[in-house]
XYZ file of C-alpha atoms in Angstrom:
695
model
C -21.416 17.267 303.153
C -17.833 16.652 302.135
C -17.135 16.548 298.394
C -13.488 15.593 298.580
C -11.860 12.698 296.772
C -10.747 9.649 298.716
C -7.247 8.344 298.613
C -8.193 5.310 296.512
C -8.758 6.192 293.047
C -19.342 -1.267 290.185
C -53.462 -15.689 279.993
C -55.360 -14.351 277.650
C -54.364 -14.604 274.028
C -54.423 -11.580 271.779
C -54.317 -11.204 268.003
C -50.844 -11.474 266.583
C -49.107 -8.221 265.776
C -47.835 -8.301 262.233
C -44.546 -6.755 263.301
C -43.428 -10.091 264.682
C -43.315 -11.487 261.176
C -39.930 -9.963 260.524
C -38.331 -11.591 263.531
C -36.626 -14.305 261.521
C -36.901 -17.805 260.113
C -38.163 -20.858 261.919
C -35.652 -23.290 260.470
C -33.170 -24.831 262.853
C -30.210 -24.060 260.607
C -26.819 -24.887 262.032
C -24.730 -25.103 258.908
C -22.443 -22.304 257.757
C -23.170 -20.051 260.746
C -19.481 -19.769 261.517
C -18.722 -19.014 257.900
C -21.356 -16.303 257.854
C -19.909 -14.676 260.941
C -16.403 -15.044 259.595
C -17.259 -13.302 256.362
C -19.863 -10.681 257.000
C -17.416 -8.013 258.134
C -15.998 -7.880 254.611
C -19.421 -6.836 253.265
C -20.154 -3.911 255.540
C -20.495 -0.336 254.416
C -20.115 2.984 256.083
C -23.264 3.756 258.089
C -25.078 6.845 256.948
C -25.141 9.304 259.818
C -26.991 12.035 257.946
C -29.659 12.139 255.288
C -27.148 11.645 252.458
C -24.140 9.346 252.051
C -20.739 10.917 251.542
C -20.639 9.952 247.863
C -24.116 11.307 247.184
C -24.374 12.891 243.712
C -26.621 15.754 242.735
C -29.612 14.754 240.651
C -28.853 17.611 238.238
C -25.669 15.965 237.008
C -25.678 14.150 233.662
C -26.053 10.363 233.746
C -22.904 8.318 233.146
C -23.875 7.214 229.631
C -23.800 10.842 228.475
C -20.164 11.202 229.432
C -18.772 7.790 228.440
C -15.437 9.104 227.212
C -14.666 10.580 230.617
C -15.785 7.416 232.380
C -13.693 5.199 230.085
C -10.604 7.303 230.738
C -11.133 7.133 234.490
C -11.476 3.342 234.410
C -8.265 2.932 232.411
C -6.399 5.200 234.777
C -7.717 3.333 237.803
C -6.718 -0.064 236.396
C -3.247 1.242 235.672
C -2.901 2.547 239.221
C -4.036 -0.758 240.724
C -1.557 -2.671 238.582
C 1.229 -0.298 239.605
C 0.589 -0.828 243.362
C 0.660 -4.599 242.833
C -2.954 -5.522 243.353
C -2.810 -8.133 240.593
C 0.468 -9.627 241.830
C 0.596 -12.637 244.208
C 0.527 -11.484 247.848
C 3.669 -11.714 249.906
C 3.665 -13.904 252.984
C 3.408 -10.866 255.215
C 0.423 -9.529 253.309
C -1.351 -12.871 253.379
C -0.758 -13.233 257.100
C -2.347 -9.863 257.828
C -5.408 -10.764 255.824
C -5.769 -14.048 257.636
C -5.379 -12.704 261.135
C -6.811 -9.231 260.947
C -10.037 -8.713 262.896
C -10.180 -4.950 262.833
C -13.292 -3.622 264.492
C -13.129 -0.576 262.276
C -12.584 -2.214 258.858
C -16.277 -2.151 257.966
C -16.366 1.608 258.610
C -13.895 2.230 255.779
C -16.231 0.983 253.069
C -18.162 3.385 250.787
C -21.308 4.881 252.290
C -24.690 3.258 251.766
C -27.842 5.159 250.898
C -29.580 3.583 253.873
C -28.399 1.482 256.800
C -29.800 -2.056 256.702
C -30.921 -2.359 260.309
C -32.834 -5.576 259.614
C -29.622 -7.040 258.247
C -27.713 -5.979 261.318
C -30.369 -7.525 263.517
C -29.900 -10.798 261.647
C -26.174 -10.689 262.459
C -27.083 -10.516 266.147
C -29.373 -13.480 265.648
C -26.537 -15.416 264.031
C -24.307 -14.652 267.022
C -27.022 -15.928 269.351
C -27.446 -19.123 267.332
C -23.694 -19.697 267.352
C -23.642 -19.269 271.154
C -26.714 -21.419 271.755
C -25.623 -24.180 269.412
C -22.211 -24.406 271.056
C -23.885 -24.763 274.458
C -26.387 -27.264 273.074
C -23.620 -29.402 271.580
C -21.184 -29.417 274.496
C -23.107 -28.651 277.699
C -26.823 -29.204 277.121
C -28.844 -29.128 280.332
C -25.976 -27.803 282.446
C -26.200 -24.545 284.380
C -22.735 -23.309 283.445
C -20.860 -23.492 280.169
C -17.092 -23.390 279.633
C -16.754 -22.900 275.851
C -12.961 -23.187 275.721
C -12.873 -26.593 277.397
C -16.254 -27.465 275.854
C -17.878 -28.761 279.013
C -20.683 -27.901 281.409
C -21.258 -28.006 285.158
C -24.242 -27.874 287.495
C -25.073 -25.425 290.262
C -27.455 -27.884 291.943
C -27.593 -31.700 291.909
C -30.252 -31.843 289.211
C -29.563 -28.529 287.535
C -31.614 -25.341 287.530
C -31.928 -24.797 283.797
C -29.842 -21.678 284.375
C -28.901 -21.054 280.756
C -31.952 -22.625 279.110
C -34.630 -20.833 281.143
C -32.764 -17.543 281.088
C -32.718 -17.585 277.279
C -36.327 -18.675 276.611
C -37.702 -15.250 275.743
C -34.700 -14.441 273.538
C -35.441 -17.613 271.578
C -39.010 -16.395 271.236
C -38.377 -12.866 270.052
C -35.821 -14.176 267.548
C -38.407 -16.697 266.340
C -36.093 -19.681 266.828
C -38.853 -22.269 266.976
C -36.877 -25.518 266.756
C -34.436 -24.464 269.442
C -37.329 -23.355 271.647
C -39.016 -26.716 271.147
C -35.872 -28.487 272.344
C -35.730 -26.243 275.415
C -39.393 -26.938 276.277
C -38.844 -30.675 275.868
C -35.966 -30.537 278.352
C -38.028 -28.457 280.788
C -41.035 -30.778 280.683
C -39.006 -33.961 281.145
C -36.017 -32.917 283.263
C -36.437 -29.603 285.098
C -37.419 -30.149 288.733
C -36.965 -27.555 291.476
C -37.617 -30.010 294.315
C -33.948 -30.206 295.236
C -32.231 -30.117 298.624
C -30.040 -27.200 297.606
C -29.361 -23.657 298.764
C -29.739 -21.081 295.982
C -29.351 -17.314 295.828
C -32.770 -15.706 296.290
C -32.138 -12.771 293.980
C -30.366 -14.495 291.096
C -32.903 -17.324 291.051
C -35.775 -14.842 291.024
C -34.565 -12.517 288.285
C -33.181 -15.230 285.990
C -35.350 -18.319 286.533
C -38.656 -16.925 287.796
C -38.290 -13.930 285.508
C -37.450 -16.112 282.530
C -40.447 -18.378 283.073
C -42.863 -15.485 283.515
C -41.552 -13.699 280.439
C -41.916 -16.884 278.389
C -45.502 -17.217 279.630
C -46.307 -13.624 278.688
C -44.824 -13.795 275.205
C -46.226 -17.228 274.357
C -49.768 -16.277 275.393
C -49.838 -12.721 274.069
C -48.004 -13.369 270.788
C -48.881 -16.970 269.868
C -47.420 -16.617 266.367
C -43.977 -15.860 267.751
C -41.882 -19.061 267.615
C -45.192 -20.963 267.521
C -45.369 -24.411 269.071
C -48.416 -26.683 269.091
C -47.782 -28.000 272.601
C -48.256 -24.554 274.214
C -51.411 -23.659 272.282
C -54.569 -22.937 274.231
C -56.055 -26.239 275.390
C -52.873 -28.227 274.708
C -51.344 -30.327 277.525
C -48.327 -28.024 277.770
C -50.261 -24.770 277.661
C -49.330 -23.711 281.203
C -45.852 -25.234 281.424
C -44.112 -21.908 282.024
C -46.640 -20.681 284.589
C -46.721 -23.996 286.439
C -42.938 -24.059 286.728
C -42.940 -20.408 287.801
C -45.514 -20.974 290.536
C -43.686 -24.005 291.878
C -40.409 -22.088 292.012
C -41.978 -18.988 293.558
C -43.581 -21.014 296.354
C -40.148 -22.346 297.229
C -38.542 -18.917 297.120
C -41.118 -17.496 299.541
C -39.261 -19.221 302.361
C -36.556 -16.564 302.026
C -39.005 -13.933 303.286
C -39.645 -15.722 306.590
C -37.320 -13.473 308.588
C -38.234 -11.521 311.705
C -38.429 -8.303 309.696
C -39.732 -9.591 306.369
C -36.538 -8.640 304.522
C -35.527 -11.755 302.565
C -32.521 -13.834 303.452
C -29.745 -13.951 300.871
C -30.421 -17.632 300.106
C -33.129 -20.254 300.448
C -33.209 -24.054 300.411
C -35.507 -25.175 297.613
C -36.629 -28.340 299.419
C -36.883 -27.289 303.053
C -38.102 -23.787 302.084
C -35.866 -22.368 304.798
C -34.249 -18.952 304.354
C -30.502 -18.806 304.937
C -28.520 -15.674 305.913
C -25.544 -14.664 303.823
C -22.381 -16.582 304.608
C -20.494 -13.277 304.436
C -21.113 -9.649 305.452
C -22.193 -10.651 308.965
C -25.238 -12.358 307.512
C -26.610 -9.206 305.898
C -28.473 -9.349 302.619
C -27.550 -7.179 299.658
C -29.860 -4.167 299.433
C -30.236 -4.512 295.664
C -31.000 -8.207 295.967
C -33.668 -7.706 298.642
C -35.378 -4.950 296.678
C -35.199 -6.393 293.150
C -37.715 -9.205 293.484
C -40.815 -7.062 293.228
C -41.519 -7.013 289.478
C -41.452 -10.790 289.299
C -43.627 -11.575 292.322
C -46.084 -8.772 291.579
C -46.634 -10.013 288.038
C -47.142 -13.556 289.355
C -49.671 -12.216 291.875
C -51.578 -10.548 289.062
C -51.581 -13.772 287.019
C -52.627 -16.104 289.829
C -54.586 -13.860 292.192
C -52.375 -15.000 295.078
C -51.948 -11.838 297.142
C -49.242 -13.398 299.290
C -46.757 -12.981 296.435
C -47.597 -9.278 296.352
C -47.612 -8.585 300.078
C -44.292 -10.325 300.744
C -42.301 -8.183 298.324
C -44.219 -4.994 299.044
C -43.484 -5.342 302.758
C -39.768 -5.226 301.916
C -40.167 -1.829 300.245
C -41.930 -0.416 303.289
C -39.276 -1.676 305.705
C -36.493 -0.236 303.581
C -38.193 3.126 303.198
C -39.117 3.398 306.874
C -35.396 3.565 307.652
C -35.634 7.108 306.297
C -32.163 7.254 304.761
C -31.010 10.708 303.732
C -32.060 11.806 300.246
C -33.245 8.315 299.337
C -29.730 6.847 299.010
C -29.304 3.477 300.720
C -26.306 1.581 302.102
C -25.636 -1.595 300.140
C -26.318 -4.103 302.959
C -29.421 -4.691 305.070
C -30.020 -7.148 307.928
C -32.883 -9.577 307.469
C -33.474 -10.050 311.194
C -34.402 -6.431 311.960
C -34.540 -4.584 308.646
C -31.786 -2.100 309.476
C -28.849 -1.208 307.282
C -25.285 -2.401 307.777
C -22.558 0.177 307.280
C -22.732 3.356 305.207
C -21.375 2.297 301.801
C -23.508 3.972 299.128
C -23.117 3.205 295.439
C -25.131 2.432 292.335
C -22.840 -0.397 291.294
C -22.848 -3.930 292.661
C -25.255 -4.576 295.554
C -26.943 -1.217 295.127
C -27.872 -0.876 291.466
C -31.241 -2.514 290.838
C -32.905 -1.052 293.943
C -33.059 2.251 292.067
C -34.010 0.545 288.799
C -36.984 -1.217 290.397
C -38.352 1.968 291.981
C -39.375 3.505 288.677
C -40.155 0.155 287.059
C -42.644 -0.753 289.789
C -44.403 2.526 289.046
C -44.467 1.766 285.322
C -45.408 -1.902 285.751
C -48.730 -1.031 287.382
C -49.546 1.617 284.773
C -48.615 4.621 286.932
C -51.158 3.622 289.610
C -48.608 3.472 292.456
C -47.218 7.009 292.796
C -45.372 6.008 295.971
C -42.629 4.469 293.844
C -42.402 7.487 291.566
C -41.929 9.631 294.660
C -39.169 7.336 295.908
C -37.488 7.418 292.487
C -37.585 11.203 292.277
C -36.115 11.536 295.762
C -33.331 9.060 294.979
C -32.455 10.708 291.660
C -32.249 14.086 293.375
C -29.973 12.449 295.939
C -27.735 11.067 293.195
C -27.440 14.537 291.678
C -26.634 16.085 295.038
C -24.191 13.539 296.456
C -22.817 11.279 293.707
C -22.582 13.209 290.437
C -19.129 14.563 289.691
C -16.998 15.250 286.600
C -13.679 14.095 285.230
C -10.777 16.500 285.533
C -9.888 17.522 281.991
C -12.727 16.491 279.738
C -15.683 16.852 282.140
C -17.250 13.456 281.640
C -20.221 12.990 283.961
C -19.638 10.313 286.604
C -21.853 8.585 289.169
C -19.291 8.140 291.918
C -19.413 6.199 295.203
C -19.539 7.150 298.886
C -17.893 4.147 300.610
C -18.077 5.719 304.078
C -21.348 7.610 303.875
C -22.616 10.860 302.428
C -20.504 13.048 304.687
C -17.256 11.258 303.845
C -15.054 11.479 300.772
C -16.153 10.587 297.273
C -14.579 7.783 295.227
C -14.527 8.452 291.442
C -15.236 4.864 290.417
C -17.913 3.355 288.191
C -18.698 -0.326 287.831
C -19.897 -1.220 284.363
C -23.082 -2.194 286.207
C -23.784 1.516 286.795
C -24.319 1.980 283.058
C -27.919 0.799 283.442
C -28.651 4.190 284.982
C -28.620 6.538 281.947
C -31.233 4.456 280.152
C -33.321 4.178 283.300
C -33.236 7.953 283.806
C -34.418 8.474 280.229
C -37.133 5.844 280.674
C -38.333 7.482 283.880
C -38.436 10.968 282.377
C -41.437 10.202 280.172
C -42.404 6.632 280.983
C -41.264 5.055 277.737
C -42.842 7.527 275.325
C -40.609 9.272 272.827
C -39.443 12.839 273.352
C -41.486 13.885 270.331
C -44.630 12.280 271.771
C -44.083 13.892 275.157
C -43.626 17.338 273.647
C -46.701 16.942 271.488
C -48.740 15.921 274.541
C -47.484 18.894 276.549
C -45.654 16.652 279.023
C -42.180 18.012 278.436
C -40.728 20.610 280.773
C -37.518 21.724 282.441
C -37.283 18.664 284.682
C -37.720 16.237 281.800
C -35.107 18.085 279.747
C -32.673 18.175 282.671
C -33.091 14.446 283.271
C -32.573 13.670 279.595
C -29.476 15.876 279.494
C -28.048 13.925 282.427
C -28.856 10.622 280.706
C -27.148 11.782 277.506
C -23.944 12.741 279.308
C -23.837 9.542 281.375
C -24.391 7.454 278.245
C -21.430 9.186 276.655
C -19.286 8.336 279.691
C -20.268 4.674 279.479
C -19.515 4.610 275.760
C -16.143 6.173 276.548
C -15.347 3.096 278.650
C -15.497 1.108 275.409
C -13.769 3.605 273.150
C -10.780 3.986 275.446
C -9.596 0.349 275.212
C -7.646 -1.497 272.541
C -10.446 -4.016 271.988
C -13.300 -1.523 271.950
C -14.819 -3.363 274.928
C -15.329 -1.968 278.418
C -13.613 -3.197 281.570
C -15.540 -4.357 284.627
C -14.583 -1.219 286.591
C -13.344 2.212 285.540
C -11.827 4.947 287.696
C -11.599 8.594 286.707
C -9.195 11.453 287.225
C -11.076 14.202 289.086
C -10.291 17.510 290.731
C -9.655 17.776 294.459
C -12.153 18.642 295.711
C -14.259 17.071 292.971
C -16.742 19.225 291.095
C -20.419 18.761 291.887
C -23.449 19.319 289.705
C -23.952 22.644 291.483
C -20.649 23.822 289.997
C -21.853 23.183 286.437
C -23.115 22.877 283.893
C -20.198 21.111 282.223
C -19.948 19.956 278.632
C -17.907 16.832 278.040
C -15.259 16.530 275.355
C -15.897 14.804 272.064
C -14.760 11.177 271.855
C -12.306 11.803 269.055
C -10.448 8.709 267.799
C -6.774 8.103 268.348
C -4.696 6.174 270.852
C -3.302 9.401 272.330
C -6.559 11.378 272.374
C -6.505 13.696 275.391
C -9.962 12.718 276.663
C -8.663 9.203 277.376
C -6.420 10.582 280.127
C -9.491 10.912 282.369
C -10.187 7.150 282.223
C -8.132 4.959 284.564
C -8.341 1.175 284.166
C -6.509 -1.030 286.642
C -5.234 -4.406 285.499
C -7.308 -6.306 288.053
C -10.470 -4.608 286.749
C -9.795 -5.019 283.023
C -11.839 -8.187 282.475
C -15.037 -8.236 280.426
C -17.908 -10.616 281.176
C -19.969 -9.588 278.115
C -22.190 -7.469 280.332
C -25.354 -5.837 278.959
C -25.732 -2.542 280.836
C -24.368 -0.157 278.209
C -26.195 -1.699 275.259
C -29.289 -1.705 277.478
C -28.909 2.047 277.856
C -28.264 2.476 274.129
C -31.548 0.671 273.453
C -33.509 2.971 275.755
C -31.773 6.094 274.507
C -32.486 5.251 270.877
C -36.119 4.352 271.510
C -36.736 7.535 273.513
C -34.741 10.106 271.527
C -34.911 8.568 268.055
C -31.231 9.393 267.548
C -29.590 6.764 265.330
C -26.223 7.639 266.859
C -27.026 5.208 269.671
C -27.706 2.420 267.181
C -24.388 3.151 265.454
C -22.576 2.958 268.789
C -24.315 -0.351 269.415
C -23.278 -1.729 266.050
C -19.687 -0.744 266.725
C -19.869 -2.440 270.120
C -21.380 -5.593 268.624
C -18.513 -5.749 266.121
C -16.037 -5.621 268.993
C -17.772 -8.489 270.781
C -17.728 -10.582 267.619
C -14.116 -9.723 266.846
C -12.684 -10.495 270.259
C -15.025 -12.847 272.172
C -15.950 -15.237 269.334
C -14.095 -18.533 269.484
C -12.746 -20.483 266.552
C -14.788 -23.539 265.682
C -18.308 -24.105 266.948
C -18.052 -23.505 270.710
C -19.516 -19.991 270.606
C -18.373 -16.940 272.559
C -16.477 -16.414 275.794
C -15.630 -13.676 278.262
C -12.225 -11.949 278.430
C -9.532 -11.582 281.065
C -8.376 -8.205 279.750
C -9.749 -5.664 277.290
C -6.418 -3.833 277.207
C -4.559 -6.364 275.055
C -4.928 -7.427 271.428
C -5.413 -10.274 271.032
C -7.122 -10.368 274.439
C -6.597 -13.265 276.861
C -9.835 -15.235 277.200
C -11.729 -16.710 280.120
C -13.367 -20.106 279.919
C -16.901 -18.939 280.662
C -20.100 -17.825 278.960
C -22.517 -16.128 281.354
C -26.222 -16.810 280.887
C -26.865 -13.068 280.590
C -24.913 -13.029 277.303
C -27.947 -14.837 275.835
C -30.639 -13.419 278.102
C -29.608 -9.758 278.075
C -26.691 -8.618 275.954
C -27.685 -10.208 272.653
C -31.357 -9.495 273.349
C -30.683 -5.780 273.779
C -28.619 -5.721 270.587
C -31.507 -7.407 268.783
C -34.030 -4.917 270.168
C -31.718 -1.992 269.373
C -31.709 -2.958 265.707
C -35.440 -3.800 265.617
C -38.249 -1.421 264.566
C -39.784 0.771 267.262
C -43.129 -1.049 267.079
C -41.414 -4.281 268.084
C -42.338 -4.515 271.791
C -43.187 -0.807 272.299
C -41.633 0.585 275.476
C -44.872 2.058 276.810
C -46.529 -1.383 276.893
C -43.845 -3.433 278.661
C -41.323 -3.322 281.467
C -38.080 -5.310 281.439
C -36.724 -6.736 284.657
C -33.080 -6.426 285.627
C -32.299 -9.587 283.606
C -34.068 -8.149 280.515
C -37.067 -10.438 280.901
C -40.181 -8.934 279.374
C -43.325 -8.334 281.436
C -46.506 -6.497 280.479
C -47.754 -3.356 282.141
C -51.066 -3.920 283.886
C -53.721 -2.192 285.951
C -54.220 -2.870 289.648
C -56.881 -5.563 289.737
C -58.004 -8.407 292.008
C -57.676 -6.194 295.054
C -53.980 -5.573 294.467
C -52.819 -2.164 295.665
C -50.033 -0.301 297.415
C -50.687 -1.371 300.984
C -48.513 1.225 302.692
C -47.713 4.928 302.781
C -44.404 6.719 303.144
C -43.631 8.465 306.400
C -43.313 12.264 306.136
C -39.815 13.524 305.306
C -37.926 16.594 306.418
C -35.880 18.876 304.157
C -32.974 16.381 304.148
C -35.191 13.522 303.073
C -35.059 11.863 306.475
C -38.166 10.600 308.255
C -39.702 13.465 310.206
C -40.643 13.306 313.917
C -43.020 10.511 314.807
C -45.395 12.820 316.696
C -48.583 13.806 314.932
C -48.584 17.367 313.622
C -51.860 18.328 315.355
C -50.561 17.074 318.675
C -47.618 19.427 318.462
C -49.867 22.384 317.661
C -52.134 21.615 320.603
C -49.154 21.529 322.943
C -47.938 24.846 321.620
C -51.355 26.391 322.059
C -51.721 25.064 325.593
C -48.269 26.292 326.485
C -49.030 29.756 325.134
C -52.357 29.933 326.987
C -50.657 28.889 330.172
C -48.093 31.642 329.778
C -50.829 34.214 329.215
C -52.705 33.104 332.288
C -49.564 33.232 334.383
C -48.925 36.735 333.143
C -52.386 37.833 334.101
C -51.993 36.350 337.577
C -48.648 38.056 338.101
C -50.032 41.453 337.048
C -53.043 41.101 339.330
C -50.796 40.174 342.256
C -48.537 43.128 341.587
C -51.511 45.504 341.370
C -52.902 44.186 344.645
C -49.548 44.688 346.348
C -49.337 48.282 345.087
C -52.839 49.048 346.346
C -51.970 47.541 349.730
C -48.896 49.778 350.024
C -50.911 52.867 349.139
C -53.463 52.044 351.867
C -50.680 51.643 354.406
C -49.243 55.052 353.528
C -52.686 56.678 353.869
C -53.090 55.155 357.325
C -49.653 56.459 358.379
C -50.600 59.959 357.205
C -53.874 59.831 359.112
C -52.005 58.889 362.305
C -49.623 61.809 361.879
C -52.457 64.295 361.545
C -54.060 63.111 364.696
């Protein structure tokens, strides 16, 4: 294996849990949201990182009223100082202009420390940002699939619309308890949404966003009926099964994508003709991540409906992929639907590769650890990542998941899509299945492997956070490259400890991060805050919440638009003020703001060991294998390199060896007997010759 760098440096209802009561108000309040967002930064205080604020006073000191003379003198002195520096004088034009235009991400951090961080208050700020985004969409582009907040208009992806933004945001509306807005969304769905359209749609995106959104809404509305409660989805009401009915209709249409010769789904499907359509690029190959990130959705639907076809279609894909026997569980990013073989050798955990690895461990967790096949596949793949893809930046030793564009034996490319930042949180989740570290240790389920995996997750999280800290806006670019040694270091060369992310524009650690102008855009992606959510829930370290709050401030400072249109994505994170794009992705509502909200929520709000989130952050329950559902296949045996071993049966090989050995023994015996007979014959001839001589 070469480790050199390349030349070019991605329904049953249950009692309501009381914890939902703190999710927020039901009122559909639109007024003053912008003013609240405009002003709340001026009220922030320094977060308390330790058990005491910086201005904490010892309880043994005398109260202030016992030393009033000293206090009075201090106040007089302070007032005199403030007058001297001109605080009570009218501001100059320059000073006023700074106050009007300043949006410093760090200004709130310069306030006096608070005795306790108000996480509920911070969660409410996220909710306000969501309402601002939703209300802008509702006002200017309601019912449209795409929203351009700068031009204040919408557009459709299909003739009648897919409900792309509305359906994708349903469960966020629910967990934030935004009842009136949810009611409006359901009204639109029941009267307008119709998937019977003669239109080609992407199989993967439609599954994770639309099918996933509908199934998540069904789960939350039936399991937590007091969350954003609506009368028309109550048990026995006419609209009780709206989400499930829409999900089943859509899923039946998507099944046409699986009608390939191999069973690997086509990249697209026509919703009316139910015909699968090969990709219009990449020689017709499907994306590996897209073909293998449909399983959580269809398996959950199979459990709900009892329709095994949903299960078998997506499970067959996993078997075909695994039967290719790729080395160390690392897959090329394209696969042909017609024969189930891979195209090319490009291996990466960014675009087109990412969620394959995510869904391995999540399939195992979804069915309550009853399908160990997927845990085995995850463990093999993670070991492969450590062996082939992990490297370190040159000076500061940040841990990187690099790419192998030309296969495992070719050079390594030190590049990370922001998409790769899902991986640290997923590694931590996989280590102990969603339990906390403290719980795992108490249960005796914490060992060297778990600690090693968590250590890797911690370092990778730090790298992803560095992508934010290294830019002028405090927001990450779409793609980051890294300065590495030549040849690059591998995990076997370690361990390495990364540098601290000290502040300062000229901080040395920033030299290891390379951001190209064409990669500097920001689409408000969720992967890093997703990881922060998992890391906080699993480790209990509030540092990850503080990082998330800092990140949220940056989003509000630089992606929030003036007026009531909401938020937008950016063309460059390297400039202040940053140039904006005229686009709000649906995952800003479905994922990014949802993960912020969960990050600032209590730990008993949707406990990790009871749910699994799909790759669009839609919330599904964990369940047992019932109704005859099971893993209907077994992995082929692997050799030491993780490749599929010989197809011959082991006992057949042993029999052949035994027969061959017996044959050799018999031949040896025959040869010895022949030789002995020849020797005896010669001796008899000599005796006869002697007898003749005597005569």
